[in-house]
Amino acid sequence: MQETHELILTIFRGLPDPRVERTKVHSLEVILFISLCSYLSGAEGFYDMEDYAHAKQEWLRKHIGMQSVPSHDTFNRVFQAISPSCFGECLMELSRRLREQVCGDIVAFDGKTHRRTGTKASNALHMLNAWSVENRLVLGQMAVEEKSNEITAVPQLMDMLDLKGCVVTADALNCQKAVAAKAIEKKADYLLALKANHQVLFDEVSAYMDDLSGQSPPGFEQVEKDHGRIETRRCWQSASVDWHADKAEWPGLRSFVLIESIREHGDTVETSRRYYISSLPQGESYAAQSARAHWQIENSLHWCLDVVFNEDQSRARTRNAAKNLGTLRSICLNLLRRIPGKSSLKGKRFKISLNDDFLLEALKI
């Protein structure tokens, strides 16, 4: 049976080493393994990686045959040089190995800006992520130059993933015909938020669904009480889409969806309505579940990257460093999510820093 470190190193094998052969002192696998272990243990940058290697010299020699401690400059140069797309394939390979449920999964697509990576001469890095709701995994990610470039990047990232039998969700920015077409091509369904960036479609669908909600009760209703607040969510779904003049331009379009949220806190009552277009057949509870599940990408991924890994404070910005460190954080997050127990992600990182056996458990794939 393979050792634990061998199992995790398999996802790095095949990653092209961009360095000149005569300048290599440490193998690429060794450098990436140390980087991964250090980030699982609480590291946040290249100096931390070097400090970790110093502190764990005996353990690293025993498990991966490290000959000497790489400097922080070595880690920095490697993360600047390796191909982000190739390193991203390592993340997707890990996700494929860890993903337990494919059919029936809800896959949310959304972007996140790394705030401190921008300079006066260049925009901050914006990373598009694909999040598996059922498996709680980052399935893949892709760096885009600006937030608006998500529109073309989403179908590209979808093309790299197994989405058969899944529901693809996206915000209004990515409510695009190309996204709908790619979902159908991948044998998936879609639920896309609709706002005024598609003004005519939004006006027509919102008017139609508002009228429908005034004539019929919701097909799904849920009431939740928490922290002194009462929230009522209602969903209407209509499979009548033939009246829409541009129906043929949206591949697989089968329904329009309205979700109403009423929040009561003391004497304050707030009502909001959100509209969606979807390839899902009639089934209000599943449409409501898919719409709500989309926001897991904010709470379970983006928020965790900022709070647990301090991503927004990372100043790595030279060449490919920011993109590759973003991928490394996602790999760590996927591994941490698989560790059983009720400890928080920060708690798991702390345990890993204290206990090498716990680290080995985290590295199992």
Short mmCIF file of C-alpha atoms in Angstrom, two decimals:
data_model
loop_
_atom_site.label_atom_id
_atom_site.label_comp_id
_atom_site.label_asym_id
_atom_site.label_seq_id
_atom_site.Cartn_x
_atom_site.Cartn_y
_atom_site.Cartn_z
CA MET A 1 0.00 0.00 0.00
CA GLN A 2 1.27 3.50 -0.86
CA GLU A 3 2.46 5.74 1.94
CA THR A 4 0.31 8.79 2.67
CA HIS A 5 2.87 11.22 1.25
CA GLU A 6 3.06 9.14 -1.92
CA LEU A 7 -0.70 9.41 -2.34
CA ILE A 8 -0.69 13.20 -2.20
CA LEU A 9 2.43 13.52 -4.36
CA THR A 10 0.68 11.71 -7.19
CA ILE A 11 -1.36 14.83 -7.98
CA PHE A 12 1.88 16.80 -8.53
CA ARG A 13 3.50 14.23 -10.81
CA GLY A 14 3.31 15.33 -14.40
CA LEU A 15 3.41 19.02 -13.47
CA PRO A 16 6.03 20.55 -15.83
CA ASP A 17 9.09 21.87 -14.03
CA PRO A 18 9.94 25.28 -15.57
CA ARG A 19 13.41 25.48 -14.04
CA VAL A 20 16.70 25.01 -15.86
CA GLU A 21 18.06 21.55 -15.06
CA ARG A 22 21.51 22.70 -13.92
CA THR A 23 20.01 25.15 -11.39
CA LYS A 24 17.88 22.56 -9.57
CA VAL A 25 18.84 21.79 -6.01
CA HIS A 26 15.43 20.56 -4.82
CA SER A 27 12.93 18.54 -6.84
CA LEU A 28 9.64 20.21 -7.75
CA GLU A 29 7.71 17.55 -5.81
CA VAL A 30 9.69 18.27 -2.64
CA ILE A 31 9.09 22.03 -2.90
CA LEU A 32 5.35 21.60 -3.52
CA PHE A 33 5.00 19.02 -0.75
CA ILE A 34 6.67 21.36 1.78
CA SER A 35 4.49 24.24 0.56
CA LEU A 36 1.34 22.16 0.98
CA CYS A 37 2.27 20.92 4.45
CA SER A 38 3.20 24.41 5.61
CA TYR A 39 -0.10 25.90 4.40
CA LEU A 40 -2.06 23.08 6.04
CA SER A 41 -0.20 23.98 9.24
CA GLY A 42 -1.04 27.69 9.13
CA ALA A 43 1.55 29.27 6.81
CA GLU A 44 0.65 32.33 4.75
CA GLY A 45 3.72 33.03 2.61
CA PHE A 46 7.15 32.04 1.37
CA TYR A 47 9.03 32.97 4.55
CA ASP A 48 6.64 30.71 6.49
CA MET A 49 7.40 27.87 4.09
CA GLU A 50 11.13 28.17 4.79
CA ASP A 51 10.52 28.35 8.56
CA TYR A 52 8.33 25.25 8.37
CA ALA A 53 11.03 23.32 6.48
CA HIS A 54 13.59 24.28 9.15
CA ALA A 55 11.28 23.21 11.97
CA LYS A 56 10.36 19.90 10.32
CA GLN A 57 13.73 18.92 8.83
CA GLU A 58 13.88 15.43 10.32
CA TRP A 59 10.28 14.62 9.44
CA LEU A 60 10.70 15.87 5.85
CA ARG A 61 13.95 13.94 5.38
CA LYS A 62 12.24 10.78 6.58
CA HIS A 63 9.10 11.10 4.46
CA ILE A 64 10.22 12.75 1.22
CA GLY A 65 14.01 12.64 1.37
CA MET A 66 14.56 16.40 1.63
CA GLN A 67 18.33 17.00 1.44
CA SER A 68 18.47 20.62 2.57
CA VAL A 69 16.05 23.41 3.43
CA PRO A 70 14.83 25.44 0.43
CA SER A 71 15.04 29.20 0.96
CA HIS A 72 12.06 31.52 0.78
CA ASP A 73 13.49 32.83 -2.50
CA THR A 74 13.39 29.31 -3.93
CA PHE A 75 9.72 28.89 -2.99
CA ASN A 76 8.99 32.33 -4.43
CA ARG A 77 10.75 31.64 -7.74
CA VAL A 78 9.01 28.28 -8.17
CA PHE A 79 5.53 29.71 -7.55
CA GLN A 80 6.27 32.55 -9.95
CA ALA A 81 7.41 30.14 -12.66
CA ILE A 82 5.05 27.13 -12.64
CA SER A 83 2.13 27.26 -15.06
CA PRO A 84 -1.13 28.27 -13.32
CA SER A 85 -3.18 26.19 -15.76
CA CYS A 86 -1.07 23.09 -15.11
CA PHE A 87 -1.15 23.65 -11.35
CA GLY A 88 -4.90 24.10 -11.65
CA GLU A 89 -5.09 20.63 -13.16
CA CYS A 90 -3.53 19.31 -9.93
CA LEU A 91 -6.46 20.84 -8.03
CA MET A 92 -8.96 19.26 -10.42
CA GLU A 93 -7.24 15.87 -10.14
CA LEU A 94 -7.48 16.07 -6.36
CA SER A 95 -11.15 17.04 -6.61
CA ARG A 96 -11.88 14.08 -8.89
CA ARG A 97 -10.34 11.72 -6.35
CA LEU A 98 -12.23 13.24 -3.41
CA ARG A 99 -15.58 13.84 -5.08
CA GLU A 100 -18.08 11.25 -3.92
CA GLN A 101 -21.27 12.48 -5.58
CA VAL A 102 -21.52 13.75 -9.13
CA CYS A 103 -25.06 13.14 -10.37
CA GLY A 104 -27.43 15.37 -8.40
CA ASP A 105 -24.69 17.73 -7.27
CA ILE A 106 -25.19 21.50 -7.39
CA VAL A 107 -22.14 23.27 -8.82
CA ALA A 108 -21.91 27.01 -8.16
CA PHE A 109 -19.75 29.31 -10.29
CA ASP A 110 -18.61 32.66 -8.96
CA GLY A 111 -15.53 34.87 -8.91
CA LYS A 112 -13.43 36.32 -6.09
CA THR A 113 -10.99 39.22 -6.24
CA HIS A 114 -7.69 38.97 -4.32
CA ARG A 115 -7.68 42.52 -3.01
CA ARG A 116 -4.00 43.09 -2.22
CA THR A 117 -2.61 41.69 -5.47
CA GLY A 118 -3.32 44.84 -7.48
CA THR A 119 -0.81 47.59 -8.22
CA LYS A 120 -0.99 51.02 -9.82
CA ALA A 121 -0.02 49.38 -13.10
CA SER A 122 -2.27 46.31 -12.96
CA ASN A 123 -5.62 45.16 -11.65
CA ALA A 124 -5.99 42.82 -8.70
CA LEU A 125 -6.18 39.12 -9.52
CA HIS A 126 -9.73 37.85 -10.04
CA MET A 127 -10.24 34.09 -9.67
CA LEU A 128 -13.26 32.22 -11.00
CA ASN A 129 -14.20 29.23 -8.81
CA ALA A 130 -16.41 26.18 -9.25
CA TRP A 131 -17.81 24.90 -5.94
CA SER A 132 -19.45 21.50 -5.34
CA VAL A 133 -22.28 22.01 -2.85
CA GLU A 134 -22.89 18.34 -2.06
CA ASN A 135 -19.21 17.44 -1.70
CA ARG A 136 -18.07 20.80 -0.24
CA LEU A 137 -15.08 20.90 -2.58
CA VAL A 138 -13.43 23.37 -4.92
CA LEU A 139 -13.76 21.53 -8.23
CA GLY A 140 -11.62 23.93 -10.21
CA GLN A 141 -10.65 27.55 -10.71
CA MET A 142 -9.39 29.86 -13.39
CA ALA A 143 -7.67 33.24 -13.20
CA VAL A 144 -9.30 36.04 -15.21
CA GLU A 145 -7.88 39.49 -15.84
CA GLU A 146 -11.00 41.39 -14.79
CA LYS A 147 -14.38 40.55 -13.25
CA SER A 148 -16.12 41.14 -16.58
CA ASN A 149 -13.98 38.40 -18.13
CA GLU A 150 -15.85 35.82 -16.04
CA ILE A 151 -18.42 35.80 -18.82
CA THR A 152 -16.07 34.03 -21.23
CA ALA A 153 -14.23 32.04 -18.54
CA VAL A 154 -17.25 30.20 -17.08
CA PRO A 155 -17.91 28.02 -20.17
CA GLN A 156 -14.17 27.27 -20.37
CA LEU A 157 -14.05 26.11 -16.76
CA MET A 158 -17.28 24.14 -17.19
CA ASP A 159 -15.67 22.32 -20.10
CA MET A 160 -12.95 20.98 -17.79
CA LEU A 161 -15.34 19.48 -15.21
CA ASP A 162 -17.63 16.48 -14.95
CA LEU A 163 -21.08 18.06 -14.69
CA LYS A 164 -23.31 15.25 -15.95
CA GLY A 165 -26.50 15.16 -13.90
CA CYS A 166 -25.57 18.32 -11.95
CA VAL A 167 -27.31 21.68 -11.64
CA VAL A 168 -25.09 24.62 -12.62
CA THR A 169 -25.84 27.86 -10.77
CA ALA A 170 -24.45 31.33 -11.43
CA ASP A 171 -25.15 34.95 -10.55
CA ALA A 172 -26.62 37.55 -12.90
CA LEU A 173 -23.22 38.45 -14.41
CA ASN A 174 -22.94 34.91 -15.76
CA CYS A 175 -26.52 34.57 -16.89
CA GLN A 176 -25.35 34.08 -20.46
CA LYS A 177 -26.48 32.02 -23.42
CA ALA A 178 -23.02 30.44 -23.68
CA VAL A 179 -23.29 29.21 -20.08
CA ALA A 180 -26.73 27.71 -20.74
CA ALA A 181 -25.46 26.06 -23.94
CA LYS A 182 -22.40 24.61 -22.19
CA ALA A 183 -24.55 23.20 -19.36
CA ILE A 184 -26.78 21.40 -21.86
CA GLU A 185 -23.73 20.17 -23.78
CA LYS A 186 -22.31 18.74 -20.52
CA LYS A 187 -25.67 17.00 -19.85
CA ALA A 188 -26.35 19.24 -16.86
CA ASP A 189 -29.19 21.56 -15.87
CA TYR A 190 -28.82 25.23 -15.05
CA LEU A 191 -30.39 27.86 -12.79
CA LEU A 192 -29.19 31.36 -13.67
CA ALA A 193 -30.03 34.53 -11.74
CA LEU A 194 -31.70 37.18 -13.87
CA LYS A 195 -31.23 40.92 -13.39
CA ALA A 196 -31.27 44.12 -15.39
CA ASN A 197 -28.09 43.31 -17.36
CA HIS A 198 -30.62 41.49 -19.59
CA GLN A 199 -33.12 44.34 -19.37
CA VAL A 200 -35.80 43.13 -21.80
CA LEU A 201 -35.71 39.54 -20.57
CA PHE A 202 -35.73 40.68 -16.93
CA ASP A 203 -38.69 43.02 -17.46
CA GLU A 204 -40.73 40.38 -19.26
CA VAL A 205 -39.96 37.51 -16.86
CA SER A 206 -40.40 39.59 -13.70
CA ALA A 207 -43.74 40.97 -14.91
CA TYR A 208 -44.94 37.49 -15.87
CA MET A 209 -43.85 35.87 -12.60
CA ASP A 210 -45.19 38.73 -10.46
CA ASP A 211 -48.54 38.31 -12.16
CA LEU A 212 -48.40 34.53 -11.62
CA SER A 213 -47.59 34.94 -7.92
CA GLY A 214 -50.61 37.22 -7.53
CA GLN A 215 -52.92 34.57 -8.98
CA SER A 216 -51.61 31.35 -7.43
CA PRO A 217 -50.08 30.22 -4.13
CA PRO A 218 -46.36 29.36 -4.04
CA GLY A 219 -45.40 25.82 -4.93
CA PHE A 220 -42.88 25.82 -2.09
CA GLU A 221 -42.77 27.69 1.22
CA GLN A 222 -40.31 27.47 4.10
CA VAL A 223 -40.19 29.38 7.39
CA GLU A 224 -37.05 29.62 9.53
CA LYS A 225 -36.55 31.28 12.92
CA ASP A 226 -33.03 32.16 14.00
CA HIS A 227 -31.44 34.82 16.24
CA GLY A 228 -34.73 36.62 16.73
CA ARG A 229 -35.37 36.82 13.01
CA ILE A 230 -38.11 35.07 11.04
CA GLU A 231 -37.46 34.40 7.38
CA THR A 232 -40.08 33.09 4.99
CA ARG A 233 -39.00 31.84 1.58
CA ARG A 234 -41.51 31.18 -1.17
CA CYS A 235 -40.97 29.83 -4.65
CA TRP A 236 -43.07 29.96 -7.81
CA GLN A 237 -41.99 28.14 -10.96
CA SER A 238 -43.60 28.24 -14.37
CA ALA A 239 -42.95 25.77 -17.17
CA SER A 240 -44.80 28.06 -19.57
CA VAL A 241 -41.90 29.53 -21.56
CA ASP A 242 -43.17 29.30 -25.15
CA TRP A 243 -44.54 32.84 -25.00
CA HIS A 244 -41.01 34.26 -24.68
CA ALA A 245 -39.86 35.46 -28.11
CA ASP A 246 -36.18 34.63 -27.48
CA LYS A 247 -36.75 31.17 -26.02
CA ALA A 248 -34.82 29.49 -28.84
CA GLU A 249 -31.71 31.55 -28.01
CA TRP A 250 -31.49 29.97 -24.54
CA PRO A 251 -30.66 26.27 -25.04
CA GLY A 252 -32.66 23.93 -22.82
CA LEU A 253 -34.85 26.67 -21.32
CA ARG A 254 -37.78 24.98 -19.56
CA SER A 255 -38.92 27.24 -16.74
CA PHE A 256 -38.91 30.64 -15.06
CA VAL A 257 -38.51 30.88 -11.30
CA LEU A 258 -39.44 33.50 -8.71
CA ILE A 259 -38.13 33.29 -5.16
CA GLU A 260 -39.48 35.68 -2.55
CA SER A 261 -37.79 36.23 0.81
CA ILE A 262 -39.56 37.98 3.69
CA ARG A 263 -37.36 38.82 6.68
CA GLU A 264 -38.97 39.94 9.93
CA HIS A 265 -36.81 41.34 12.72
CA GLY A 266 -38.82 43.08 15.40
CA ASP A 267 -40.94 45.70 13.66
CA THR A 268 -38.80 45.65 10.54
CA VAL A 269 -40.02 43.66 7.55
CA GLU A 270 -37.91 43.36 4.39
CA THR A 271 -39.15 41.70 1.22
CA SER A 272 -36.98 40.83 -1.76
CA ARG A 273 -37.72 39.01 -5.00
CA ARG A 274 -35.21 37.20 -7.20
CA TYR A 275 -35.85 35.86 -10.68
CA TYR A 276 -34.19 32.98 -12.52
CA ILE A 277 -34.24 31.21 -15.85
CA SER A 278 -33.71 27.47 -15.76
CA SER A 279 -33.59 24.19 -17.62
CA LEU A 280 -35.15 22.49 -14.58
CA PRO A 281 -38.63 21.06 -15.12
CA GLN A 282 -41.46 21.95 -12.76
CA GLY A 283 -40.37 21.32 -9.16
CA GLU A 284 -40.38 24.37 -6.89
CA SER A 285 -38.65 22.76 -3.91
CA TYR A 286 -35.61 21.71 -5.97
CA ALA A 287 -35.42 25.09 -7.70
CA ALA A 288 -35.53 26.85 -4.31
CA GLN A 289 -32.92 24.47 -2.90
CA SER A 290 -30.59 25.07 -5.86
CA ALA A 291 -30.96 28.85 -5.64
CA ARG A 292 -30.20 28.91 -1.94
CA ALA A 293 -27.34 26.41 -2.27
CA HIS A 294 -25.57 28.75 -4.69
CA TRP A 295 -24.64 31.05 -1.81
CA GLN A 296 -22.53 28.32 -0.23
CA ILE A 297 -19.76 29.43 -2.56
CA GLU A 298 -19.67 32.74 -0.68
CA ASN A 299 -19.94 31.31 2.84
CA SER A 300 -18.08 28.01 2.55
CA LEU A 301 -15.40 29.04 0.06
CA HIS A 302 -14.77 32.76 -0.36
CA TRP A 303 -15.33 33.65 3.30
CA CYS A 304 -13.15 30.73 4.44
CA LEU A 305 -10.32 31.70 2.09
CA ASP A 306 -10.30 35.18 3.61
CA VAL A 307 -10.82 34.26 7.27
CA VAL A 308 -8.92 30.95 7.51
CA PHE A 309 -6.15 31.58 4.95
CA ASN A 310 -6.08 35.40 5.07
CA GLU A 311 -6.19 35.43 1.27
CA ASP A 312 -7.17 39.07 0.84
CA GLN A 313 -4.03 40.15 2.69
CA SER A 314 -1.64 38.19 0.48
CA ARG A 315 0.66 40.55 -1.42
CA ALA A 316 2.22 37.95 -3.72
CA ARG A 317 1.73 39.45 -7.15
CA THR A 318 4.85 38.86 -9.26
CA ARG A 319 4.27 36.79 -12.41
CA ASN A 320 2.22 33.67 -11.53
CA ALA A 321 2.75 33.69 -7.76
CA ALA A 322 -0.70 34.99 -6.76
CA LYS A 323 -2.53 32.58 -9.07
CA ASN A 324 -0.56 29.56 -7.89
CA LEU A 325 -0.88 30.43 -4.20
CA GLY A 326 -4.64 30.75 -4.76
CA THR A 327 -4.66 27.21 -6.15
CA LEU A 328 -2.56 25.97 -3.21
CA ARG A 329 -5.09 27.42 -0.75
CA SER A 330 -7.93 25.65 -2.57
CA ILE A 331 -6.04 22.34 -2.46
CA CYS A 332 -5.54 22.82 1.30
CA LEU A 333 -9.19 23.71 1.80
CA ASN A 334 -10.30 20.53 0.01
CA LEU A 335 -8.02 18.41 2.19
CA LEU A 336 -9.15 20.11 5.40
CA ARG A 337 -12.81 19.59 4.50
CA ARG A 338 -12.22 15.83 4.32
CA ILE A 339 -10.91 15.54 7.89
CA PRO A 340 -13.69 14.14 10.09
CA GLY A 341 -14.66 15.81 13.34
CA LYS A 342 -16.34 18.98 14.52
CA SER A 343 -13.23 21.17 14.71
CA SER A 344 -13.26 24.40 12.73
CA LEU A 345 -10.94 24.79 9.75
CA LYS A 346 -8.67 26.98 11.88
CA GLY A 347 -8.78 24.35 14.61
CA LYS A 348 -7.77 21.64 12.15
CA ARG A 349 -4.83 23.71 10.92
CA PHE A 350 -3.72 24.22 14.52
CA LYS A 351 -3.91 20.47 15.23
CA ILE A 352 -1.91 19.76 12.08
CA SER A 353 0.80 22.17 13.22
CA LEU A 354 1.06 20.30 16.54
CA ASN A 355 0.69 16.68 15.47
CA ASP A 356 2.42 15.03 12.50
CA ASP A 357 0.00 12.09 12.62
CA PHE A 358 -2.87 14.53 12.13
CA LEU A 359 -0.99 16.00 9.17
CA LEU A 360 -0.66 12.56 7.59
CA GLU A 361 -4.41 12.07 8.07
CA ALA A 362 -5.05 15.35 6.25
CA LEU A 363 -2.82 14.30 3.34
CA LYS A 364 -4.74 11.10 2.63
CA ILE A 365 -6.59 11.13 -0.65
#
